[in-house]
Amino acid sequence: MEKSEFMIMGKTMEQITIVYGAFLVVWAVLVTVISQSGSATSMIPAVFGLPIAAMGFLTIKMPDKKKLFMHIAVTVGLIVCLGGLDFLRGFGSEGGPFANPWAGLSKLVMAVSGAGYVFLCVKSFIFARKMRDGDATE
């Protein structure tokens, strides 16, 4: 069976990119509200989620720039993952990674979701390369 576009659960990477960016924004707002955080740092996932979602939207609106926008999105996704790895620093502290439970959980969510998003993007880039080179069967 030949596929013309990389899909995950019936969704294109552009759609997944928008959903992932929106997830980060919603996550940041929920954590901020639930934890009653007065710190701007609780909104860090939203700071990265907005450009990720914007890149997905722009990819749909300007498909001729898909490669550029998706590479920007995966770069931001990688930054999300790497930023979330700050969770590991908590293991060296007295209170552990969940000394501040919401901050720890938010970092963990960023690390895991960012890694998953980057993984999917890399798979889609490999698929696109195979399509371009004429080896579309998978």
Tab-separated table of C-alpha atoms in Angstrom:
chain	number	residue	atom	x	y	z
A	1	MET	CA	0.000	0.000	0.000
A	2	GLU	CA	1.362	3.400	-0.949
A	3	LYS	CA	0.867	6.442	1.259
A	4	SER	CA	1.160	9.981	-0.018
A	5	GLU	CA	1.383	11.697	3.363
A	6	PHE	CA	2.659	10.728	6.788
A	7	MET	CA	-0.301	10.186	9.109
A	8	ILE	CA	-0.684	9.364	12.804
A	9	MET	CA	-4.116	8.136	13.884
A	10	GLY	CA	-5.617	9.690	10.765
A	11	LYS	CA	-4.026	13.095	11.399
A	12	THR	CA	-1.350	14.849	9.360
A	13	MET	CA	1.757	16.208	11.045
A	14	GLU	CA	0.452	19.706	10.445
A	15	GLN	CA	-2.681	18.873	12.431
A	16	ILE	CA	-0.655	17.123	15.135
A	17	THR	CA	1.583	20.184	15.346
A	18	ILE	CA	-1.394	22.462	15.955
A	19	VAL	CA	-2.826	20.061	18.552
A	20	TYR	CA	0.539	19.709	20.311
A	21	GLY	CA	1.052	23.468	20.441
A	22	ALA	CA	-2.486	23.943	21.784
A	23	PHE	CA	-1.862	21.185	24.346
A	24	LEU	CA	1.183	23.056	25.678
A	25	VAL	CA	-0.803	26.284	25.959
A	26	VAL	CA	-3.736	24.586	27.717
A	27	TRP	CA	-1.332	22.696	29.994
A	28	ALA	CA	0.382	25.933	31.027
A	29	VAL	CA	-2.914	27.664	31.752
A	30	LEU	CA	-4.262	24.691	33.726
A	31	VAL	CA	-1.100	24.343	35.809
A	32	THR	CA	-1.067	28.088	36.480
A	33	VAL	CA	-4.728	28.126	37.554
A	34	ILE	CA	-4.752	24.871	39.534
A	35	SER	CA	-1.494	25.589	41.343
A	36	GLN	CA	-2.469	29.228	41.842
A	37	SER	CA	1.012	30.100	40.686
A	38	GLY	CA	1.978	33.732	40.732
A	39	SER	CA	5.137	32.926	38.793
A	40	ALA	CA	5.450	33.647	35.104
A	41	THR	CA	7.549	30.499	34.748
A	42	SER	CA	4.422	28.345	34.957
A	43	MET	CA	3.516	29.721	31.524
A	44	ILE	CA	6.748	28.507	29.882
A	45	PRO	CA	4.987	25.645	28.052
A	46	ALA	CA	2.631	28.209	26.473
A	47	VAL	CA	5.581	30.325	25.344
A	48	PHE	CA	6.707	27.350	23.259
A	49	GLY	CA	3.254	26.023	22.420
A	50	LEU	CA	2.161	29.181	20.631
A	51	PRO	CA	4.928	29.149	18.008
A	52	ILE	CA	4.550	25.395	17.509
A	53	ALA	CA	0.817	25.785	16.858
A	54	ALA	CA	1.498	28.803	14.639
A	55	MET	CA	3.938	26.786	12.525
A	56	GLY	CA	1.319	24.057	12.059
A	57	PHE	CA	-1.256	26.643	11.043
A	58	LEU	CA	1.142	28.372	8.640
A	59	THR	CA	2.056	25.014	7.102
A	60	ILE	CA	-1.607	24.411	6.276
A	61	LYS	CA	-2.072	27.954	4.927
A	62	MET	CA	1.185	27.983	2.934
A	63	PRO	CA	1.950	24.385	1.899
A	64	ASP	CA	4.783	25.562	-0.355
A	65	LYS	CA	6.659	26.558	2.839
A	66	LYS	CA	5.872	23.289	4.640
A	67	LYS	CA	9.491	22.194	4.946
A	68	LEU	CA	10.561	25.488	6.530
A	69	PHE	CA	7.664	25.737	8.970
A	70	MET	CA	7.871	22.115	10.074
A	71	HIS	CA	11.607	22.386	10.658
A	72	ILE	CA	10.991	25.457	12.815
A	73	ALA	CA	8.276	23.554	14.701
A	74	VAL	CA	10.494	20.532	15.387
A	75	THR	CA	13.309	22.825	16.542
A	76	VAL	CA	10.978	24.462	19.049
A	77	GLY	CA	9.745	20.989	20.035
A	78	LEU	CA	13.327	19.946	20.699
A	79	ILE	CA	13.781	23.011	22.902
A	80	VAL	CA	10.628	21.969	24.804
A	81	CYS	CA	12.087	18.510	25.360
A	82	LEU	CA	15.489	19.816	26.428
A	83	GLY	CA	13.908	22.398	28.733
A	84	GLY	CA	11.816	19.681	30.324
A	85	LEU	CA	14.968	17.733	31.102
A	86	ASP	CA	15.498	20.259	33.894
A	87	PHE	CA	13.268	17.776	35.730
A	88	LEU	CA	16.374	15.599	36.167
A	89	ARG	CA	18.155	18.355	38.078
A	90	GLY	CA	15.587	17.875	40.835
A	91	PHE	CA	17.040	14.459	41.674
A	92	GLY	CA	20.088	16.250	43.063
A	93	SER	CA	18.087	18.533	45.303
A	94	GLU	CA	16.959	17.866	48.841
A	95	GLY	CA	13.248	17.814	48.022
A	96	GLY	CA	13.606	15.739	44.869
A	97	PRO	CA	12.167	16.480	41.432
A	98	PHE	CA	8.702	17.042	42.897
A	99	ALA	CA	9.718	19.456	45.677
A	100	ASN	CA	7.380	21.802	43.839
A	101	PRO	CA	4.912	19.205	42.506
A	102	TRP	CA	3.372	21.297	39.726
A	103	ALA	CA	6.715	22.572	38.451
A	104	GLY	CA	8.146	19.052	38.507
A	105	LEU	CA	5.135	17.613	36.717
A	106	SER	CA	5.184	20.380	34.139
A	107	LYS	CA	8.880	19.766	33.392
A	108	LEU	CA	8.231	16.043	33.084
A	109	VAL	CA	5.314	16.644	30.705
A	110	MET	CA	7.493	18.944	28.606
A	111	ALA	CA	10.337	16.406	28.435
A	112	VAL	CA	8.146	13.437	27.528
A	113	SER	CA	5.756	15.205	25.172
A	114	GLY	CA	8.583	17.127	23.498
A	115	ALA	CA	10.501	13.894	22.910
A	116	GLY	CA	7.394	12.248	21.476
A	117	TYR	CA	6.686	15.192	19.192
A	118	VAL	CA	10.286	15.313	17.935
A	119	PHE	CA	10.176	11.540	17.332
A	120	LEU	CA	7.024	11.896	15.204
A	121	CYS	CA	8.531	14.804	13.285
A	122	VAL	CA	11.685	12.837	12.514
A	123	LYS	CA	9.577	9.903	11.316
A	124	SER	CA	7.597	12.258	9.075
A	125	PHE	CA	10.797	13.821	7.698
A	126	ILE	CA	12.147	10.354	6.880
A	127	PHE	CA	8.842	9.509	5.192
A	128	ALA	CA	8.973	12.748	3.172
A	129	ARG	CA	12.536	11.963	2.083
A	130	LYS	CA	11.476	8.478	0.960
A	131	MET	CA	8.542	9.984	-0.955
A	132	ARG	CA	10.843	12.474	-2.663
A	133	ASP	CA	13.330	9.746	-3.566
A	134	GLY	CA	10.574	7.520	-4.945
A	135	ASP	CA	10.665	4.843	-2.201
A	136	ALA	CA	7.179	5.478	-0.812
A	137	THR	CA	6.251	2.006	0.404
A	138	GLU	CA	6.513	1.498	4.142
